[in-house]
Amino acid sequence: MTWTSWCCWTKWRDSSESERKLVSNLPYEGLKPKNQPNRRYAGNAIKTTKYSFWSFIPMNLYEQFHRWANLYFVGIAVLNFVPAVNAFQPQVALIPICIILSLTAIKDAWEDFRRYQSDRQLNGMTCLIYSRSQRSFVERRWKDVRVGDFVRVLSNEIIPADILLLHTSDPNGVCHMETANLDGETNLKQRKVVPGFSSTNSSFEPLNFSSIVICEKPNDDLNHFNGFLEEDRRKTGFGIENLLLRGCTVRNTADASGIVVYAGHETKSMLNNNRLRYKRSKLEKKMNTEVLFCVLLLICMCLIVAVGHAIWLQTFSSVPIYFVPNSDGTFTSAVLSGVFMFLTMIILLQVMIPISLYLSIELVKMGQVFFITQDVDLYDEEKDTRVQCRALNITEDLGQIQYIFSDKTGTLTENKMVFRRCTIMGTEFPHEENAMRLAFLAGEMDTDEEVIYQQNRREPLFSLEEAQDGPEGANAHLPGHSSLHGSRVTAGAPSSRAFSSPLETEVILDHTLVQLMEEEEAKPYLDFFLAMAICNTVVVSKETARRQRANERRNSSISWSPLECLEVLFGRGTCFQRLSMFLTRNRGSLSEPIHMDPTDSPVYDVPTFSGSVEGPDEGDNSPSNCRATTGRVQAGSSSVAPEEVCYEAQSPDEAALVHAAKAYGFTLLERTPDHVTVRLPSGKVLEFKVLDVLSFDSIRRRMSIIVRHPRSKEIIMYTKGADSGIMERLRNTFEDRRRVESQSRDVAIKTQTDLDMYAKDGLRTLCFAKKVVSEQAYMAWQVKRQEAMSAISKKEELLMDTADDMENNLTLLGATGIEDRLQENVPETIQALREAGIQVWVLTGDKLETAVNIAYSCKLLDQRDLVFTFNMENKGACKTMLNGILQELLRNGSLESEASIGLVIDGRSLSMLLDDDLQMQFVQLCTHCRSVLCCRATPLQKSRVVTLLRRRLKVMTLAIGDGANDVNMIQAADVGVGISGQEGMQAVMASDFAISRFKHLKKLLLVHGHWCYTRLANMIIYFFYKNVAYVNLLFWYQFFCGFSGTAMIDYWFMIFFNLIFTSSPPIMFGIMDREVSAYMLLQLPELYKRGQHAGGYRRSTFWIAILDAFYQSLVCFFVPYWTYAGSDIDIFTLGIPMNTVSLFTIILHLAIEIKSWTVVHWVIMVGSVIVYFVVSLVFSALCVSCNPPSDPYWLVQEQVADPMFYLVCILTTVVALLPRYTLHALRGTLVPSDHLKARQKDQLPPHHRDRWLREYRSLKELCASFPSMSSSTVPQDTTQSPSTPTVPLSSSTRV
């Protein structure tokens, strides 16, 4: 927490008010700060730095000393200053810990300096603040903004604070805001002026503002904001739709003005600016246990030396002459000397606790992250994105995943919603030609089908492509047209807008539906398409002006689109007559463009004007009227010319529906807070006055818009939502038996049948309904609605109650089926993950039938699976079925081996299974299931499922999703993966890793996860071995020096040994070693299972490494000791060969463990030996008096000149490494591991290797076809996933 945010928190804590009250600062301009009414609120200056110039050293040291390892080594260094226990020169003992602390401090200082530069740049940005003295907006810096100031933001400028919108340049009081900097979503959001505050025809005068702003206290909720303006006891409520958020950008609006309600660290964006969560990896937790074992081992060794020293002293009958007395002439007792020796040995053997291990792990993880992000296979060329590693400290957890929890929409599917088919008033329209087009674009058609499609292909009646991209064939002869666009965009090509590819925007019309629309009684179809066009939150903007400044001069030239020309051609007659004319002229092939000769068609002048548009009279079909309305352009509003229609949708579902309505001629032209404008196929423009919008929420599962019809002046509510949210609100459909109600009941039954068919086909379904509301009923409801809008406490509940009161007695219009295709290689990825022993769960909000269909398509479920479906209404039935399945599984043990078990659960049943009394049985059942599919799951239920499995089963979990509704699930898992898809970046910002496609998860886990885990596990084990092997040299020497704590190796060499000589090889080992190639890991997913059960880092592996270290240290000590026994060499001359053979042994030990050699390996390994000799020779030549009274001057040169030295080094190294080398040779020959077999197969010629892989896969498929046979003949690991056949890698025919 920064100092500024701490001060803010203190102010909030001390305040007794439950809400924020603020007034304008203008009457108090020029007064001292203590006289300002809003002085207690935070300023707008941002401070994200942790340190100041004076506080850096104490605060940084304070933070570093929170690590127990740093405290331990500082304590050892301080202990060395005590004369009675010191082992070396006190100043020398400080060098290692000082180097570690200094390197960490330099890194922290650099990071904080970069934050300081960012803060300075941000605080120095300019904005416009109203000044009372100058009576105008003047330029000031961001840090000068205060709560209560009036700020004006121009187009394309970043909003400096959270501002309550009071005025915009738009006549409709609308401001468009882009929130990409906040949540990653590039679509525009609409904000509107506080209702009834500012007149659109008058200029904004901040001096006239006399209201009191009362709002909620600062919080981090980006989707909710409550408050009201109070003036003369009159309250005007406002919400999040009236708030401009700091960090967002104003778009398509010349200027917007308002009063600042939150500033600086109190803004919603800053309160959401949390740092990355620190997660401790599973391997790190185990490592801490091993460190504790090393501490216990160190204490035991020190106790042995202390007891030995006390016993050794007692063996003297008299005090030897070389004993130094105390200052008072007395000698220390043997027991006290033993205590002192214990502390001395703690200092001498401190390297037993690896001080450089933690720093080396950080460097290794940084290297691993670098190679992950540079993998070209994880790069998405279409989106130009690569994998992101947002949590640097859990890379090895990728290699230990046991459960994956995945979202469906946007994660397994493309989230490119395509209008597929619809049902209107009980009549289903399959849109077969549209289905053929989708199959053709997806490349899924056979050659014969493709020929049929090309022959019968029909374009949309009003193609969005023609309206926006302007193909040459349609525009070559149009008056005033200039060819500005390129060739047609292919399906799947990237677009500048979300949900705008041709795959999503084009719809081929259903011929039967068009014929029905030609009939006189076509009002239900009109209502259905009007509901599709206006019941949404789609924002209409200009393609030419999007993302541009509003004050730039627009091009005055007029370009006609094919849509305008069609309207001119069919300027007379009703909309259905014009549809008939078009179909008659083009019945042979609707795919042919309309060619117009400029000499045969008149040139019409298209005037532009501003002002409100009333719907033209039905009898007035003059071309001039049509041209005037269709050519309408308003400056500063979202109204656009037809050729410039550009939709900004917040969800792909809404975009697909609006484009489908447009294909049938119902074009959404303009949306403001006050009205919605739609052009009919006839060219007539209807402007609906918007009375209220009931926004969508996950509880109601529907949204509604209340409008006044421009013709009949009726109040109509159009509603869309899930079938579960619409069908239960219909008007007595299933109760009343009268004829009218019977007809409605038949429509509902037929529609429900069609919905079930859509769901079985894997389509996403939405229902549409309408309701005509009387004036009296609406006015009474509006009073309740306004009271709810003005409330601060429980506002959401009150608004939901008013929505429920209105959304009843609905009349069903129809339903739509929207297709969301699977992403590329999703079935293959799921199959590979399951072969790797990973359980895959899918948690989705879709209805059960749709989710089941997708589950079979992506191979989550198989046709041979035994699937249990939980879709109960009450808890008793759910409990009965749960206990019955468990009893059957326990009674019939072969059931699980004969068939794979799948589980399908709907939202209501899931909430029951998550209750405390059913959790244990539910978890027990899940352990028997190969696949689990949860439907209609809420975001909270998703996170609860992940948390339940992670805690109860003690398994490593991974959650993957792409939307804001997946954030809770991602944060609840051990590893969170976000997909940068169509729904913004909220999932990515909450994740530990981010990818662009689900298929990338395969290589991320099976390859990089396996590598990261194996490398780090081996490096940590090697680090413990290295330190124990080296420290034990000093321990063995104590048995020959009276346990006196004497070291036969110069302390400088001991420092250099860990910091220079042996530091680089293990780091290189942890970054670059490859046990198995990426190709083999992808071809053999079974190799991933070892990491799931800690196969690379077992407790036995640790103790074997420690025992090997003890053995090697014995050899490295006693072989040189016995060689030089009886000679007159000094202590350091004995220590030099011991130090050298220890280096050789440790380096060559690592060489045995390395699985893949590269040039980098050779350079670092050989370079470490060369550096050792160079530093040793230089140090020995320069150190004349470095460690008196014994100095290593010229000792290394003498040893190098002695042939005995080389003989000792070679013999000792061979004897020390012989057991480990022999063990590796025997294990590789007699009981080779699967990884060794895979590595051996990878070394075969490519054609032999591929043939072996084909044979192995064939055998594995055979065993999968007969699970009972494979389970009875092949021993299985009890910890692997259920019903997963195991095939030994050696089972296949040898090549």
Short mmCIF file of C-alpha atoms in Angstrom, two decimals, residues 21-258:
data_model
loop_
_atom_site.label_atom_id
_atom_site.label_comp_id
_atom_site.label_asym_id
_atom_site.label_seq_id
_atom_site.Cartn_x
_atom_site.Cartn_y
_atom_site.Cartn_z
CA LYS A 21 -21.39 14.42 -0.19
CA LEU A 22 -19.71 17.02 -2.32
CA VAL A 23 -20.47 20.45 -3.74
CA SER A 24 -18.99 22.65 -6.42
CA ASN A 25 -15.56 24.17 -5.69
CA LEU A 26 -16.30 27.33 -7.71
CA PRO A 27 -17.80 29.44 -4.85
CA TYR A 28 -14.71 28.67 -2.77
CA GLU A 29 -12.09 29.30 -5.44
CA GLY A 30 -9.05 31.11 -4.05
CA LEU A 31 -9.67 30.19 -0.42
CA LYS A 32 -7.15 28.34 1.70
CA PRO A 33 -7.29 24.55 1.59
CA LYS A 34 -8.65 24.33 5.14
CA ASN A 35 -11.72 26.32 4.03
CA GLN A 36 -12.49 24.10 1.06
CA PRO A 37 -15.63 21.96 1.56
CA ASN A 38 -14.20 18.94 -0.27
CA ARG A 39 -10.77 19.12 1.39
CA ARG A 40 -11.06 15.74 3.09
CA TYR A 41 -11.15 13.87 -0.21
CA ALA A 42 -8.03 12.67 -1.98
CA GLY A 43 -6.39 14.74 -4.69
CA ASN A 44 -5.79 13.54 -8.21
CA ALA A 45 -2.01 13.10 -7.94
CA ILE A 46 -0.92 9.48 -8.30
CA LYS A 47 1.93 7.93 -6.34
CA THR A 48 2.62 4.29 -7.05
CA THR A 49 6.23 4.27 -5.87
CA LYS A 50 7.13 2.39 -2.72
CA TYR A 51 10.15 4.44 -1.70
CA SER A 52 11.44 7.99 -1.48
CA PHE A 53 15.06 9.09 -1.71
CA TRP A 54 15.48 9.01 2.08
CA SER A 55 13.31 5.99 2.85
CA PHE A 56 14.72 3.63 0.22
CA ILE A 57 17.50 2.00 2.25
CA PRO A 58 15.56 1.39 5.50
CA MET A 59 12.34 0.32 3.76
CA ASN A 60 14.09 -1.95 1.27
CA LEU A 61 16.12 -3.63 3.98
CA TYR A 62 12.96 -4.02 6.04
CA GLU A 63 11.26 -5.78 3.12
CA GLN A 64 14.23 -8.00 2.37
CA PHE A 65 14.53 -9.05 6.00
CA HIS A 66 11.02 -10.44 5.78
CA ARG A 67 12.69 -13.40 4.09
CA TRP A 68 13.89 -15.85 6.70
CA ALA A 69 16.90 -16.84 4.60
CA ASN A 70 18.23 -13.27 4.60
CA LEU A 71 17.73 -12.97 8.35
CA TYR A 72 19.56 -16.25 8.84
CA PHE A 73 22.63 -15.20 6.89
CA VAL A 74 22.73 -11.75 8.45
CA GLY A 75 22.58 -13.38 11.86
CA ILE A 76 25.47 -15.67 10.89
CA ALA A 77 27.50 -12.66 9.71
CA VAL A 78 26.81 -10.76 12.94
CA LEU A 79 27.68 -13.85 14.98
CA ASN A 80 31.07 -13.93 13.27
CA PHE A 81 31.88 -10.57 14.93
CA VAL A 82 31.85 -12.24 18.34
CA PRO A 83 35.54 -13.04 19.08
CA ALA A 84 34.77 -16.22 20.99
CA VAL A 85 32.99 -17.89 18.10
CA ASN A 86 34.25 -16.25 14.92
CA ALA A 87 35.53 -18.59 12.24
CA PHE A 88 36.84 -16.07 9.70
CA GLN A 89 37.54 -12.42 9.36
CA PRO A 90 34.27 -10.67 10.27
CA GLN A 91 34.40 -8.34 7.26
CA VAL A 92 34.81 -11.27 4.87
CA ALA A 93 31.78 -13.04 6.34
CA LEU A 94 29.57 -10.09 5.30
CA ILE A 95 30.46 -10.31 1.61
CA PRO A 96 27.94 -13.01 0.47
CA ILE A 97 24.89 -11.54 2.16
CA CYS A 98 25.89 -8.00 1.15
CA ILE A 99 26.12 -9.07 -2.49
CA ILE A 100 22.67 -10.72 -2.37
CA LEU A 101 21.08 -7.73 -0.62
CA SER A 102 22.74 -5.26 -2.98
CA LEU A 103 21.62 -7.04 -6.13
CA THR A 104 18.06 -7.23 -4.85
CA ALA A 105 18.13 -3.56 -3.81
CA ILE A 106 19.39 -2.48 -7.24
CA LYS A 107 16.56 -4.41 -8.91
CA ASP A 108 13.96 -2.87 -6.58
CA ALA A 109 15.38 0.63 -7.05
CA TRP A 110 15.24 0.34 -10.83
CA GLU A 111 11.65 -0.90 -10.75
CA ASP A 112 10.63 1.90 -8.40
CA PHE A 113 12.41 4.52 -10.52
CA ARG A 114 10.41 3.38 -13.52
CA ARG A 115 7.22 3.75 -11.49
CA TYR A 116 8.32 7.25 -10.49
CA GLN A 117 8.85 8.23 -14.13
CA SER A 118 5.42 6.86 -15.04
CA ASP A 119 3.76 8.75 -12.16
CA ARG A 120 5.50 11.97 -13.12
CA GLN A 121 4.41 11.68 -16.72
CA LEU A 122 0.83 10.85 -15.76
CA ASN A 123 0.48 13.62 -13.18
CA GLY A 124 1.89 16.13 -15.66
CA MET A 125 -0.71 15.49 -18.36
CA THR A 126 -2.97 18.45 -19.11
CA CYS A 127 -6.74 18.78 -18.97
CA LEU A 128 -9.37 21.52 -18.99
CA ILE A 129 -10.66 22.74 -15.60
CA TYR A 130 -13.26 25.47 -15.21
CA SER A 131 -12.00 28.67 -13.54
CA ARG A 132 -14.43 31.06 -11.88
CA SER A 133 -12.10 34.01 -12.23
CA GLN A 134 -11.63 33.52 -15.97
CA ARG A 135 -15.18 32.19 -16.54
CA SER A 136 -13.90 29.54 -18.93
CA PHE A 137 -12.13 26.20 -19.01
CA VAL A 138 -8.39 26.65 -18.58
CA GLU A 139 -5.54 24.19 -19.03
CA ARG A 140 -4.22 22.57 -15.87
CA ARG A 141 -2.29 19.45 -14.97
CA TRP A 142 -3.93 16.23 -13.86
CA LYS A 143 -2.46 16.47 -10.39
CA ASP A 144 -4.26 19.83 -9.89
CA VAL A 145 -7.72 18.26 -10.31
CA ARG A 146 -9.76 18.06 -7.11
CA VAL A 147 -13.08 16.56 -6.13
CA GLY A 148 -15.74 19.18 -6.92
CA ASP A 149 -13.95 20.62 -9.97
CA PHE A 150 -15.63 20.88 -13.35
CA VAL A 151 -13.62 19.21 -16.09
CA ARG A 152 -14.10 19.16 -19.86
CA VAL A 153 -12.73 16.27 -21.93
CA LEU A 154 -12.39 16.53 -25.71
CA SER A 155 -12.65 13.75 -28.25
CA ASN A 156 -9.84 11.15 -28.14
CA GLU A 157 -8.61 12.50 -24.80
CA ILE A 158 -8.12 10.37 -21.72
CA ILE A 159 -10.45 11.07 -18.80
CA PRO A 160 -8.36 12.38 -15.83
CA ALA A 161 -10.72 11.41 -12.98
CA ASP A 162 -14.11 9.83 -12.30
CA ILE A 163 -16.51 12.47 -13.60
CA LEU A 164 -20.29 12.69 -13.26
CA LEU A 165 -21.44 13.57 -16.77
CA LEU A 166 -23.48 16.80 -16.87
CA HIS A 167 -23.13 17.95 -20.49
CA THR A 168 -21.97 16.71 -23.89
CA SER A 169 -21.77 18.19 -27.37
CA ASP A 170 -24.19 15.52 -28.55
CA PRO A 171 -27.75 16.90 -28.83
CA ASN A 172 -29.00 13.66 -27.30
CA GLY A 173 -26.77 13.96 -24.24
CA VAL A 174 -24.67 10.94 -25.17
CA CYS A 175 -20.94 10.44 -24.76
CA HIS A 176 -19.12 7.44 -26.21
CA MET A 177 -16.32 6.02 -24.10
CA GLU A 178 -13.71 3.39 -24.91
CA THR A 179 -12.65 1.31 -21.89
CA ALA A 180 -9.77 -0.61 -23.48
CA ASN A 181 -7.28 0.80 -20.95
CA LEU A 182 -9.50 -0.43 -18.12
CA ASP A 183 -10.90 -3.82 -19.13
CA GLY A 184 -9.41 -4.44 -22.57
CA GLU A 185 -12.74 -4.14 -24.40
CA THR A 186 -12.44 -2.13 -27.60
CA ASN A 187 -16.15 -1.65 -28.25
CA LEU A 188 -17.61 1.73 -27.33
CA LYS A 189 -19.70 2.23 -24.19
CA GLN A 190 -22.46 4.81 -24.02
CA ARG A 191 -22.59 7.31 -21.18
CA LYS A 192 -25.36 9.87 -20.88
CA VAL A 193 -26.00 13.10 -19.04
CA VAL A 194 -27.73 12.93 -15.66
CA PRO A 195 -31.48 12.81 -16.47
CA GLY A 196 -33.14 16.18 -16.64
CA PHE A 197 -30.07 18.16 -15.67
CA SER A 198 -28.78 19.87 -18.78
CA SER A 199 -30.78 21.09 -21.75
CA THR A 200 -29.32 20.02 -25.09
CA ASN A 201 -30.11 23.40 -26.61
CA SER A 202 -28.20 25.49 -24.05
CA SER A 203 -24.51 25.80 -23.30
CA PHE A 204 -23.10 24.39 -20.09
CA GLU A 205 -22.55 26.94 -17.29
CA PRO A 206 -20.78 25.41 -14.26
CA LEU A 207 -21.42 28.60 -12.25
CA ASN A 208 -25.15 27.79 -12.28
CA PHE A 209 -24.58 24.40 -10.66
CA SER A 210 -25.97 24.54 -7.13
CA SER A 211 -26.90 20.92 -6.48
CA ILE A 212 -25.39 18.67 -3.83
CA VAL A 213 -23.92 15.45 -5.18
CA ILE A 214 -24.57 12.48 -2.90
CA CYS A 215 -23.03 9.19 -3.98
CA GLU A 216 -21.56 6.01 -2.60
CA LYS A 217 -18.11 5.90 -1.09
CA PRO A 218 -15.19 4.91 -3.33
CA ASN A 219 -15.11 1.23 -4.30
CA ASP A 220 -13.61 -0.97 -7.00
CA ASP A 221 -16.86 -2.09 -8.65
CA LEU A 222 -16.62 -1.02 -12.29
CA ASN A 223 -20.20 -2.01 -13.09
CA HIS A 224 -22.14 -0.26 -10.35
CA PHE A 225 -22.39 3.33 -9.14
CA ASN A 226 -25.28 4.85 -7.22
CA GLY A 227 -26.18 8.36 -6.12
CA PHE A 228 -28.41 11.35 -6.70
CA LEU A 229 -28.36 15.13 -7.18
CA GLU A 230 -30.27 17.03 -4.52
CA GLU A 231 -31.57 20.55 -5.07
CA ASP A 232 -34.51 22.14 -3.30
CA ARG A 233 -35.45 18.78 -1.78
CA ARG A 234 -35.75 17.30 -5.27
CA LYS A 235 -33.67 14.20 -5.96
CA THR A 236 -32.45 13.08 -9.35
CA GLY A 237 -30.92 9.63 -9.38
CA PHE A 238 -27.91 8.59 -11.45
CA GLY A 239 -25.90 5.42 -11.96
CA ILE A 240 -22.93 3.92 -13.71
CA GLU A 241 -24.34 5.02 -17.08
CA ASN A 242 -23.68 8.63 -16.02
CA LEU A 243 -20.07 8.16 -14.86
CA LEU A 244 -16.95 8.73 -16.97
CA LEU A 245 -14.14 6.56 -15.62
CA ARG A 246 -10.55 7.66 -15.23
CA GLY A 247 -8.21 6.14 -17.81
CA CYS A 248 -10.90 5.66 -20.46
CA THR A 249 -10.97 7.60 -23.73
CA VAL A 250 -13.74 9.78 -25.11
CA ARG A 251 -14.67 8.76 -28.66
CA ASN A 252 -17.04 10.13 -31.32
CA THR A 253 -17.98 13.03 -29.04
CA ALA A 254 -16.60 16.54 -29.51
CA ASP A 255 -16.52 17.28 -25.78
CA ALA A 256 -18.00 16.14 -22.49
CA SER A 257 -18.14 18.03 -19.19
CA GLY A 258 -18.95 17.12 -15.62
#
